Short mmCIF file of C-alpha atoms and ligand atoms in Angstrom, two decimals:
data_model
loop_
_atom_site.label_atom_id
_atom_site.label_comp_id
_atom_site.label_asym_id
_atom_site.label_seq_id
_atom_site.Cartn_x
_atom_site.Cartn_y
_atom_site.Cartn_z
CA MET X 1 0.00 0.00 0.00
CA THR X 2 1.30 3.43 -0.90
CA THR X 3 0.51 5.62 2.03
CA ALA X 4 3.61 7.27 3.43
CA ASP X 5 4.63 10.80 2.49
CA ILE X 6 8.26 10.11 3.35
CA GLY X 7 10.46 7.29 4.68
CA LEU X 8 13.26 7.25 7.24
CA VAL X 9 16.01 4.71 7.81
CA GLY X 10 18.01 4.55 11.04
CA LEU X 11 16.15 4.58 14.33
CA ALA X 12 18.79 5.64 16.80
CA VAL X 13 17.75 8.68 18.82
CA MET X 14 18.28 11.27 16.06
CA GLY X 15 16.27 9.19 13.58
CA GLN X 16 13.47 8.55 16.06
CA ASN X 17 13.20 12.21 16.95
CA LEU X 18 13.26 13.43 13.37
CA ALA X 19 10.58 10.86 12.47
CA LEU X 20 8.38 12.12 15.31
CA ASN X 21 8.97 15.73 14.29
CA ILE X 22 7.83 14.85 10.74
CA ALA X 23 4.77 12.95 12.02
CA ASP X 24 3.85 15.85 14.33
CA HIS X 25 3.60 18.04 11.24
CA GLY X 26 0.88 15.85 9.75
CA TYR X 27 2.98 13.69 7.44
CA THR X 28 2.74 9.93 7.38
CA ILE X 29 6.22 8.48 7.76
CA ALA X 30 7.44 4.94 7.06
CA VAL X 31 10.36 3.88 9.25
CA TYR X 32 12.93 1.14 8.84
CA ASN X 33 16.02 0.03 10.73
CA ARG X 34 18.62 -2.61 9.93
CA SER X 35 17.75 -4.49 13.10
CA PHE X 36 13.99 -4.86 13.41
CA GLU X 37 14.12 -4.84 17.23
CA ARG X 38 14.65 -1.10 17.21
CA THR X 39 11.72 -0.55 14.82
CA LYS X 40 9.47 -2.63 17.05
CA ASP X 41 10.58 -0.82 20.21
CA PHE X 42 10.09 2.54 18.55
CA THR X 43 6.59 1.87 17.21
CA ALA X 44 5.62 0.42 20.61
CA HIS X 45 6.92 3.58 22.30
CA CYS X 46 4.96 5.71 19.80
CA ALA X 47 1.75 3.76 20.40
CA ALA X 48 2.07 4.32 24.15
CA HIS X 49 3.30 7.91 24.31
CA GLU X 50 3.13 9.82 21.05
CA PRO X 51 0.06 11.74 19.88
CA SER X 52 1.17 11.28 16.24
CA HIS X 53 1.69 7.51 16.49
CA ALA X 54 -0.91 6.65 13.82
CA ARG X 55 1.26 8.38 11.23
CA VAL X 56 4.39 6.35 12.07
CA LEU X 57 4.46 3.07 10.13
CA GLY X 58 7.18 0.53 10.99
CA PHE X 59 8.41 -2.08 8.48
CA GLU X 60 10.53 -5.20 8.84
CA ALA X 61 11.30 -5.76 5.13
CA ILE X 62 13.11 -3.03 3.26
CA SER X 63 11.07 -3.81 0.12
CA ASP X 64 7.76 -3.24 1.94
CA PHE X 65 9.19 -0.08 3.50
CA VAL X 66 10.12 1.36 0.11
CA LYS X 67 6.85 0.30 -1.54
CA SER X 68 4.86 2.09 1.14
CA ILE X 69 6.23 5.52 0.18
CA LYS X 70 4.58 7.80 -2.43
CA ARG X 71 6.62 8.49 -5.57
CA PRO X 72 8.94 10.21 -6.17
CA ARG X 73 10.01 8.72 -2.87
CA LYS X 74 11.81 10.71 -0.27
CA ILE X 75 13.88 8.53 2.04
CA VAL X 76 15.84 10.13 4.87
CA LEU X 77 18.92 8.32 6.20
CA LEU X 78 20.03 8.82 9.78
CA VAL X 79 22.58 6.05 10.07
CA LYS X 80 26.21 6.22 11.12
CA ALA X 81 28.31 8.32 8.73
CA GLY X 82 30.73 6.45 6.48
CA ALA X 83 30.43 2.78 5.54
CA ALA X 84 26.98 2.39 7.15
CA THR X 85 25.59 5.10 4.88
CA ASP X 86 27.00 3.39 1.77
CA ALA X 87 25.67 0.01 2.96
CA THR X 88 22.21 1.49 3.51
CA ILE X 89 22.17 3.17 0.10
CA ASP X 90 23.24 -0.12 -1.52
CA ALA X 91 20.43 -1.93 0.27
CA LEU X 92 17.86 0.62 -0.91
CA ILE X 93 18.91 0.90 -4.56
CA PRO X 94 17.35 -2.35 -5.86
CA HIS X 95 13.95 -1.14 -4.61
CA LEU X 96 14.07 2.43 -5.89
CA GLU X 97 12.42 3.81 -9.03
CA ALA X 98 13.22 6.76 -11.28
CA ASP X 99 13.54 10.13 -9.53
CA ASP X 100 13.35 8.74 -6.01
CA ILE X 101 15.34 10.88 -3.58
CA ILE X 102 17.66 9.76 -0.80
CA ILE X 103 18.35 12.42 1.82
CA ASP X 104 21.36 11.82 4.03
CA GLY X 105 20.85 13.61 7.35
CA GLY X 106 23.98 12.13 8.94
CA ASN X 107 27.25 13.90 9.61
CA ALA X 108 28.78 12.91 6.27
CA LEU X 109 32.05 14.25 4.97
CA TRP X 110 31.07 16.55 2.09
CA THR X 111 33.37 14.76 -0.37
CA ASP X 112 31.44 11.53 0.34
CA THR X 113 28.23 13.44 -0.38
CA ILE X 114 29.62 14.67 -3.70
CA ARG X 115 30.57 11.08 -4.59
CA ARG X 116 27.16 9.67 -3.59
CA GLU X 117 25.24 12.40 -5.41
CA LYS X 118 27.16 11.67 -8.60
CA ALA X 119 26.64 7.91 -8.33
CA LEU X 120 22.92 8.14 -7.59
CA SER X 121 22.11 10.73 -10.23
CA ALA X 122 23.93 8.56 -12.81
CA GLN X 123 21.38 5.85 -11.96
CA GLY X 124 18.38 8.17 -12.34
CA PHE X 125 17.87 8.83 -8.63
CA ALA X 126 18.50 11.98 -6.64
CA PHE X 127 20.58 12.55 -3.54
CA ILE X 128 20.45 15.35 -1.02
CA GLY X 129 23.09 15.71 1.69
CA SER X 130 21.47 17.65 4.48
CA GLY X 131 23.25 18.94 7.54
CA VAL X 132 21.06 18.50 10.61
CA SER X 133 22.08 20.51 13.65
CA GLY X 134 20.57 20.84 17.08
CA GLY X 135 21.16 17.48 18.69
CA GLU X 136 18.34 15.30 19.95
CA THR X 137 16.07 18.16 21.02
CA GLY X 138 16.60 19.96 17.74
CA ALA X 139 15.71 16.85 15.76
CA ARG X 140 12.54 16.41 17.82
CA PHE X 141 11.21 19.98 17.86
CA GLY X 142 13.07 21.86 15.12
CA PRO X 143 16.64 21.52 13.88
CA SER X 144 18.60 23.81 11.62
CA LEU X 145 18.63 22.02 8.26
CA MET X 146 21.29 22.61 5.62
CA PRO X 147 20.39 20.70 2.45
CA GLY X 148 22.59 20.41 -0.64
CA GLY X 149 21.56 18.76 -3.90
CA SER X 150 19.75 19.39 -7.17
CA ALA X 151 17.10 22.12 -7.29
CA THR X 152 14.48 19.61 -8.49
CA ALA X 153 15.08 17.25 -5.60
CA TRP X 154 15.02 20.16 -3.18
CA ALA X 155 11.68 21.39 -4.57
CA SER X 156 10.20 18.00 -3.71
CA LEU X 157 11.64 17.91 -0.18
CA GLU X 158 11.22 21.60 0.65
CA PRO X 159 7.67 21.64 2.13
CA ILE X 160 8.53 18.95 4.68
CA TRP X 161 11.95 20.41 5.49
CA ARG X 162 10.43 23.87 5.98
CA ASP X 163 7.75 22.45 8.27
CA ILE X 164 10.07 20.48 10.53
CA ALA X 165 12.94 23.00 10.80
CA ALA X 166 13.38 25.32 13.76
CA LYS X 167 11.41 28.56 13.52
CA VAL X 168 12.56 32.03 14.40
CA ASP X 169 10.61 35.20 14.99
CA PRO X 170 10.51 37.15 11.69
CA VAL X 171 11.32 40.43 13.46
CA THR X 172 13.70 39.59 16.30
CA GLY X 173 15.19 36.48 14.73
CA LYS X 174 14.89 34.69 18.08
CA GLN X 175 14.09 31.00 18.13
CA LEU X 176 10.44 30.22 18.82
CA ASP X 177 10.27 27.70 21.67
CA GLY X 178 7.50 25.80 23.34
CA ALA X 179 6.82 22.88 21.00
CA THR X 180 5.60 19.70 22.71
CA PRO X 181 4.85 16.23 21.31
CA GLY X 182 1.96 16.59 18.89
CA ASN X 183 2.09 20.40 19.11
CA PRO X 184 4.77 21.80 16.84
CA ILE X 185 5.48 25.51 16.40
CA ALA X 186 3.18 27.14 13.86
CA GLY X 187 4.42 30.15 11.91
CA GLY X 188 7.80 31.84 12.10
CA VAL X 189 10.67 31.76 9.65
CA SER X 190 12.06 28.30 8.93
CA CYS X 191 15.72 27.62 9.59
CA THR X 192 16.36 25.85 6.33
CA ALA X 193 17.20 26.83 2.78
CA HIS X 194 18.75 25.21 -0.27
CA VAL X 195 22.43 25.74 0.44
CA GLY X 196 23.77 24.63 -2.95
CA THR X 197 24.47 21.59 -5.09
CA ASP X 198 25.86 18.17 -4.08
CA GLY X 199 28.08 18.45 -0.97
CA ALA X 200 27.34 22.12 -0.15
CA GLY X 201 24.93 21.32 2.69
CA HIS X 202 27.26 18.94 4.45
CA TYR X 203 30.15 21.33 3.91
CA VAL X 204 28.28 24.20 5.53
CA LYS X 205 27.27 21.90 8.40
CA MET X 206 30.94 20.99 8.84
CA VAL X 207 31.93 24.67 9.04
CA HIS X 208 29.09 25.18 11.53
CA ASN X 209 30.71 22.51 13.68
CA GLY X 210 34.17 24.06 13.29
CA ILE X 211 32.71 27.35 14.51
CA GLU X 212 31.00 25.49 17.33
CA TYR X 213 34.41 24.16 18.44
CA ILE X 214 35.93 27.63 18.66
CA ASP X 215 32.80 29.16 20.21
CA MET X 216 32.99 26.57 23.00
CA GLN X 217 36.74 26.95 23.47
CA LEU X 218 36.40 30.74 23.80
CA ILE X 219 33.76 30.30 26.48
CA CYS X 220 36.05 27.84 28.28
CA GLU X 221 38.91 30.35 28.24
CA ALA X 222 36.67 33.06 29.70
CA TYR X 223 35.64 30.59 32.43
CA SER X 224 39.24 29.60 33.08
CA LEU X 225 40.32 33.23 33.55
CA MET X 226 37.51 33.96 36.00
CA LYS X 227 38.27 30.77 37.89
CA THR X 228 42.05 31.00 38.06
CA MET X 229 42.91 34.67 37.67
CA LEU X 230 39.95 36.04 39.63
CA GLY X 231 39.47 33.15 42.04
CA MET X 232 35.74 32.87 41.37
CA ASN X 233 33.71 29.73 42.02
CA ALA X 234 31.57 28.05 39.37
CA GLY X 235 28.32 29.51 40.65
CA GLU X 236 29.71 33.05 40.60
CA ILE X 237 31.01 32.55 37.07
CA GLY X 238 27.63 31.13 36.07
CA LYS X 239 26.01 34.40 37.17
CA VAL X 240 28.36 36.34 34.88
CA PHE X 241 27.36 34.14 31.94
CA GLU X 242 23.74 34.71 32.87
CA GLN X 243 24.31 38.45 32.59
CA TRP X 244 26.23 38.09 29.36
CA ASN X 245 23.28 36.18 27.97
CA GLN X 246 21.21 39.36 28.30
CA GLY X 247 23.54 41.33 26.03
CA LYS X 248 25.38 41.09 22.73
CA LEU X 249 26.80 37.66 23.63
CA ALA X 250 23.28 36.17 23.97
CA SER X 251 23.38 32.66 22.56
CA PHE X 252 22.46 29.06 23.24
CA LEU X 253 26.03 28.17 24.27
CA ILE X 254 26.28 31.06 26.75
CA GLU X 255 22.85 30.15 28.12
CA ILE X 256 23.71 26.48 28.72
CA THR X 257 27.09 27.48 30.19
CA ALA X 258 25.32 29.65 32.77
CA ASP X 259 23.07 26.74 33.58
CA ILE X 260 25.90 24.17 33.81
CA LEU X 261 28.07 26.37 36.03
CA GLN X 262 25.30 26.95 38.56
CA GLN X 263 24.55 23.26 38.84
CA THR X 264 25.72 21.37 41.95
CA ASP X 265 26.97 17.81 41.74
CA PRO X 266 24.02 15.40 41.90
CA ALA X 267 26.37 12.81 43.44
CA ASP X 268 26.88 15.05 46.50
CA ALA X 269 23.71 15.16 48.60
CA THR X 270 25.03 18.09 50.67
CA GLY X 271 24.82 20.35 47.60
CA ASN X 272 28.22 21.82 48.43
CA THR X 273 30.07 20.74 45.28
CA TRP X 274 29.79 22.36 41.88
CA PHE X 275 29.03 19.84 39.17
CA VAL X 276 31.60 21.22 36.70
CA ASP X 277 34.38 20.83 39.30
CA LYS X 278 33.76 17.09 39.23
CA VAL X 279 34.02 16.71 35.45
CA LEU X 280 37.37 15.41 34.15
CA ASP X 281 39.13 17.98 31.95
CA THR X 282 39.75 15.87 28.85
CA ALA X 283 37.74 16.78 25.76
CA GLY X 284 36.48 14.28 23.23
CA GLN X 285 35.86 14.95 19.56
CA LYS X 286 34.10 13.23 16.72
CA GLY X 287 36.05 14.78 13.86
CA THR X 288 34.00 17.57 12.27
CA GLY X 289 36.19 20.28 13.83
CA MET X 290 39.24 18.47 12.56
CA TRP X 291 37.70 18.22 9.07
CA THR X 292 37.12 21.99 9.07
CA ALA X 293 40.68 22.73 10.15
CA ALA X 294 42.14 20.18 7.72
CA ASN X 295 40.13 21.63 4.83
CA ALA X 296 41.22 25.15 5.79
CA LEU X 297 44.84 23.96 5.62
CA GLU X 298 44.17 22.33 2.28
CA LEU X 299 42.58 25.46 0.81
CA GLY X 300 45.12 27.79 2.42
CA ALA X 301 42.35 29.61 4.28
CA PRO X 302 43.56 31.25 7.51
CA ALA X 303 41.16 29.61 9.97
CA ASN X 304 43.80 29.54 12.70
CA ALA X 305 41.44 30.04 15.63
CA ILE X 306 39.22 27.17 14.48
CA ALA X 307 42.28 24.93 14.20
CA GLU X 308 43.46 26.16 17.60
CA ALA X 309 40.20 24.97 19.14
CA VAL X 310 40.81 21.49 17.73
CA PHE X 311 44.36 21.48 19.09
CA ALA X 312 43.14 22.72 22.47
CA ARG X 313 40.94 19.62 22.71
CA ALA X 314 43.91 17.46 21.69
CA LEU X 315 46.09 19.00 24.40
CA SER X 316 43.34 18.57 26.98
CA ALA X 317 43.21 14.87 26.14
CA LEU X 318 46.83 14.42 27.32
CA LYS X 319 45.67 14.51 30.94
CA GLU X 320 48.26 12.16 32.44
CA GLU X 321 51.13 13.86 30.59
CA ARG X 322 49.93 17.27 31.74
CA VAL X 323 49.67 16.15 35.33
CA ALA X 324 53.25 14.80 35.20
CA ALA X 325 54.54 17.93 33.42
CA SER X 326 52.89 20.25 35.93
CA ALA X 327 55.36 19.00 38.55
CA ILE X 328 58.34 19.81 36.31
CA LEU X 329 57.57 22.82 34.13
CA LYS X 330 57.09 25.88 36.28
CA GLY X 331 55.29 29.09 35.35
CA PRO X 332 54.52 32.30 37.20
CA SER X 333 52.40 32.18 40.30
CA LEU X 334 50.74 35.53 40.84
CA PRO X 335 48.12 36.37 43.43
CA VAL X 336 44.50 36.56 42.34
CA GLU X 337 43.59 39.84 40.59
CA THR X 338 41.37 42.07 42.71
CA ASP X 339 39.86 44.40 40.10
CA ARG X 340 37.14 41.86 39.49
CA ALA X 341 34.37 43.93 37.88
CA ASN X 342 36.63 45.61 35.33
CA ILE X 343 38.42 42.40 34.44
CA ILE X 344 35.13 40.53 33.97
CA ASN X 345 34.02 43.30 31.63
CA ALA X 346 37.31 43.03 29.73
CA ILE X 347 36.96 39.24 29.46
CA GLY X 348 33.50 39.78 27.94
CA ASP X 349 35.07 42.07 25.34
CA ALA X 350 37.82 39.53 24.63
CA LEU X 351 35.18 36.86 24.16
CA TYR X 352 33.08 38.96 21.81
CA SER X 353 36.00 40.14 19.66
CA SER X 354 37.44 36.66 19.42
CA LYS X 355 34.02 35.35 18.43
CA ILE X 356 33.83 37.88 15.60
CA CYS X 357 37.22 36.68 14.34
CA ALA X 358 36.15 33.04 14.60
CA TYR X 359 33.06 33.65 12.48
CA ALA X 360 35.06 35.79 10.07
CA GLN X 361 37.35 32.78 9.61
CA GLY X 362 34.48 30.34 9.10
CA PHE X 363 32.85 32.56 6.47
CA GLN X 364 36.18 33.29 4.78
CA LEU X 365 36.72 29.54 4.54
CA MET X 366 33.31 29.13 2.87
CA VAL X 367 34.16 31.93 0.43
CA GLN X 368 37.24 29.99 -0.65
CA ALA X 369 35.43 26.66 -0.65
CA GLN X 370 32.66 27.81 -2.98
CA LYS X 371 35.27 28.68 -5.61
CA GLU X 372 37.04 25.37 -5.13
CA TYR X 373 33.91 23.20 -5.25
CA ASN X 374 31.76 25.28 -7.65
CA TRP X 375 29.02 26.37 -5.30
CA THR X 376 27.28 29.71 -5.02
CA LEU X 377 26.71 30.16 -1.31
CA ASP X 378 24.43 32.82 0.10
CA PHE X 379 26.17 33.81 3.32
CA GLY X 380 23.32 35.96 4.63
CA THR X 381 20.99 32.97 4.32
CA ILE X 382 23.49 30.61 5.92
CA ALA X 383 23.71 32.88 8.97
CA GLN X 384 19.91 33.10 8.92
CA ILE X 385 19.37 29.34 9.03
CA TRP X 386 21.80 29.14 11.94
CA ARG X 387 19.53 31.51 13.92
CA GLY X 388 17.45 28.69 15.31
CA GLY X 389 17.75 25.00 16.01
CA CYS X 390 21.50 24.66 15.92
CA ILE X 391 24.13 24.71 18.64
CA ILE X 392 25.70 28.02 17.59
CA ARG X 393 22.37 29.88 17.46
CA ALA X 394 22.90 33.41 18.69
CA ASP X 395 21.52 36.93 18.35
CA PHE X 396 24.88 37.80 16.84
CA LEU X 397 24.03 35.80 13.68
CA GLN X 398 21.45 38.44 12.73
CA LYS X 399 24.32 40.91 12.47
CA ILE X 400 26.08 38.54 10.09
CA THR X 401 22.95 38.22 7.95
CA ASP X 402 22.64 42.04 7.93
CA ALA X 403 26.30 42.37 6.93
CA TYR X 404 25.93 40.07 3.91
CA ARG X 405 22.56 41.58 2.96
CA ASN X 406 24.31 44.97 2.86
CA ASP X 407 27.15 43.62 0.77
CA ALA X 408 26.90 40.10 -0.65
CA GLY X 409 30.50 40.32 -1.83
CA LEU X 410 31.88 41.31 1.57
CA LYS X 411 35.51 40.14 1.64
CA ASN X 412 35.66 39.64 5.38
CA LEU X 413 33.10 39.99 8.14
CA MET X 414 35.47 42.23 10.10
CA LEU X 415 35.12 44.83 7.32
CA ASP X 416 31.39 45.27 7.89
CA SER X 417 30.93 48.51 9.82
CA TYR X 418 29.08 46.90 12.74
CA PHE X 419 31.89 44.40 13.27
CA THR X 420 34.66 46.92 12.59
CA ASN X 421 33.24 49.17 15.30
CA ALA X 422 32.75 46.28 17.70
CA LEU X 423 36.41 45.27 17.27
CA HIS X 424 37.60 48.84 17.67
CA ASP X 425 35.58 49.25 20.85
CA ALA X 426 36.74 46.01 22.41
CA GLN X 427 40.31 45.63 21.33
CA ASN X 428 42.03 47.40 24.23
CA ASN X 429 40.31 45.15 26.72
CA TRP X 430 40.96 42.14 24.51
CA ARG X 431 44.70 42.86 24.46
CA GLU X 432 44.71 43.57 28.19
CA VAL X 433 43.06 40.23 28.98
CA ILE X 434 45.57 38.30 26.87
CA ALA X 435 48.46 40.19 28.47
CA LEU X 436 47.13 39.46 31.95
CA ALA X 437 46.57 35.79 31.12
CA THR X 438 50.11 35.57 29.79
CA ARG X 439 51.53 37.11 32.96
CA HIS X 440 49.56 34.63 35.04
CA GLY X 441 50.59 31.69 32.84
CA ILE X 442 46.98 30.80 31.99
CA PRO X 443 46.60 29.39 28.48
CA VAL X 444 44.22 31.32 26.22
CA PRO X 445 45.04 29.82 22.82
CA ALA X 446 41.76 30.78 21.17
CA PHE X 447 41.72 34.39 22.45
CA GLY X 448 45.36 34.67 21.37
CA SER X 449 45.05 33.18 17.92
CA ALA X 450 41.92 35.21 17.20
CA LEU X 451 43.85 38.36 18.08
CA ALA X 452 46.77 37.25 15.90
CA TYR X 453 44.29 36.84 13.04
CA PHE X 454 42.88 40.33 13.63
CA ASP X 455 46.35 41.87 13.82
CA GLY X 456 47.56 39.87 10.82
CA TYR X 457 44.57 40.70 8.64
CA ARG X 458 44.83 44.42 9.35
CA SER X 459 48.59 44.50 8.60
CA ALA X 460 49.45 46.03 5.24
CA THR X 461 52.94 44.64 5.79
CA LEU X 462 53.86 41.27 7.25
CA PRO X 463 57.31 39.72 7.70
CA ALA X 464 56.73 37.38 4.76
CA ASN X 465 59.29 39.44 2.82
CA LEU X 466 61.99 37.83 4.94
CA LEU X 467 60.30 34.47 4.59
CA GLN X 468 60.37 34.70 0.79
CA ALA X 469 64.04 35.69 0.92
CA GLN X 470 64.75 32.63 3.08
CA ARG X 471 62.88 30.38 0.64
CA ASP X 472 64.81 31.87 -2.24
CA TYR X 473 68.08 31.40 -0.33
CA PHE X 474 67.79 27.71 0.46
CA GLY X 475 65.44 26.46 -2.22
CA ALA X 476 65.58 28.92 -5.15
CA HIS X 477 61.83 29.40 -4.69
CA THR X 478 62.00 32.95 -6.16
CA TYR X 479 60.43 36.12 -4.81
CA GLU X 480 58.44 39.11 -6.04
CA ARG X 481 59.70 42.68 -5.53
CA ILE X 482 57.80 45.63 -4.12
CA ASP X 483 59.20 47.79 -6.93
CA ALA X 484 58.10 45.45 -9.74
CA PRO X 485 54.65 44.36 -10.98
CA ARG X 486 52.94 41.40 -9.26
CA GLY X 487 53.65 38.12 -11.01
CA GLU X 488 57.27 38.94 -11.90
CA PHE X 489 59.50 36.48 -10.10
CA TYR X 490 63.13 37.03 -9.21
CA HIS X 491 65.86 34.80 -7.94
CA VAL X 492 69.20 35.63 -6.36
CA ASP X 493 72.11 33.30 -6.94
CA TRP X 494 72.98 33.30 -3.27
CA PRO X 495 76.45 31.67 -3.44
CA GLN X 496 77.46 34.34 -6.01
CA MET X 497 75.67 37.18 -4.24
CA PRO X 498 78.14 39.98 -3.47
CA ARG X 499 77.99 40.48 0.27
CA VAL X 500 77.55 44.21 0.57
CA GLN X 501 77.67 45.52 4.11
CA SER X 502 75.19 48.26 4.71
CA LYS X 503 76.47 51.65 5.69
CA MET X 504 73.06 52.50 7.16
P1 2AM U 1 21.20 -0.82 14.00
O1 2AM U 1 20.15 -0.42 15.01
O2 2AM U 1 20.77 -1.98 13.18
O3 2AM U 1 22.55 -0.99 14.60
C1 2AM U 1 23.01 4.50 14.43
O4 2AM U 1 23.99 3.60 14.80
C2 2AM U 1 22.09 3.90 13.38
O5 2AM U 1 22.86 3.48 12.24
C3 2AM U 1 21.31 2.69 13.85
O6 2AM U 1 20.00 2.83 13.36
C4 2AM U 1 22.06 1.53 13.22
O7 2AM U 1 21.27 0.40 12.96
C5 2AM U 1 22.47 2.15 11.92
N1 2AM U 1 23.59 1.42 11.31
C6 2AM U 1 24.85 1.32 11.79
N2 2AM U 1 25.61 0.59 10.95
C7 2AM U 1 24.81 0.22 9.92
C8 2AM U 1 25.03 -0.53 8.72
N3 2AM U 1 26.24 -1.02 8.43
N4 2AM U 1 23.98 -0.71 7.90
C9 2AM U 1 22.77 -0.18 8.20
N5 2AM U 1 22.51 0.56 9.31
C10 2AM U 1 23.51 0.75 10.15
#
């Protein structure tokens, strides 16, 4: 029987929640999972607890699952990225018919998405790689969705994707909350748009994650300075984040940080221990930050702060080595700073300026990537669809949308007048915070590399003249001259070079 509007494969928590989100919006959804146990458990859960359960149809045989979906079929995959995605596509192919569309909602590497799109379109099917951000709650009540693929395939998927995406207020841009099972948000602007062809959606999702890495690292550095340099406890720091969440830093990550820091340890019944003080300081990572940094290196895009955030996690993971080294390698040990209010204010400025640089790097990377991979990205829209649903959602993103709406060809976010002024206003405090941290021996790699990016980008002259001379010296790599046109290359025969001593 052909009854389902859409199908979904992969019933781990993301798949289950996205299926329920789709059903809540009035669509009938067929679901399938490699192991039938999960399908059975899920449909049983739906029957018991979900108002939309009648629209969730579970199947044991993949052929029945596919047959149940209206043509052209739309089949969403939420299986493990990598080999599992290829295995699932291979299992589906024999049952598909012309123009059917597979939508990969997993965290695929964009080059895999390009490969899969090519292979499927050669067989008369369509493939959309869609970034899905917002974790389990986002999937259930409104994620940010970043689809890439052909315009025709997108036209077919668009109504459903628009319905299930996060919604923001059309005027304030703030995420509309309050959805409950069976009662999704009605109205508002959807946090989804066609990002581009083939791998564009997954690429943009990857950059989103790279930015998420640096956003989190910056927050951690601000926390570390308040804790170590100002001697504040977690609850006090949490209050600062709560205040920051009322201003220009307002964002999901600042909000949850305030919440986390004010939480006491549930394992301590006395309520006298802060939860965060009990968490081991070794960060994990799943790879999307690394992919962003690696691609930036490959394209020669200066995303140094994003890369720094990946390295900061790597360094944190060397817990035992750090503990051993802390007994050997000595740094300064200064008393706690007493000018608390002013320093907190300065740390807020350092955080905001560094954040601007981090986003400038992410968008600069996408500017280079679109040339490399033949996409036409709309940066204002990308910032817009990150306004709701996703982890980096923030008021700040509206400023980015405004910046690109004012000038679609903006070379760098820092050159938009709002951001230029913000950097000018904050930079003294930013420098002061880094100087203080350095004197105290507290690592602030993300604050520091963001500032190096700002100072590097605004330098008409960098010491690369000496670097080119060195390269020419040892490797005959040639150099350009400031008194000759660009593109004319010179080489000095260094062994024969007359050594003229300057009289200057
Ligand atoms: P499973 O329940 O049968 O393990 C997240 O792990 C999701 O990806 C699960 O739905 C899981 O199905 C699915 N998955 C993992 N590896 C898979 C594979 N090789 N083929 C199909 N689905 C797979």
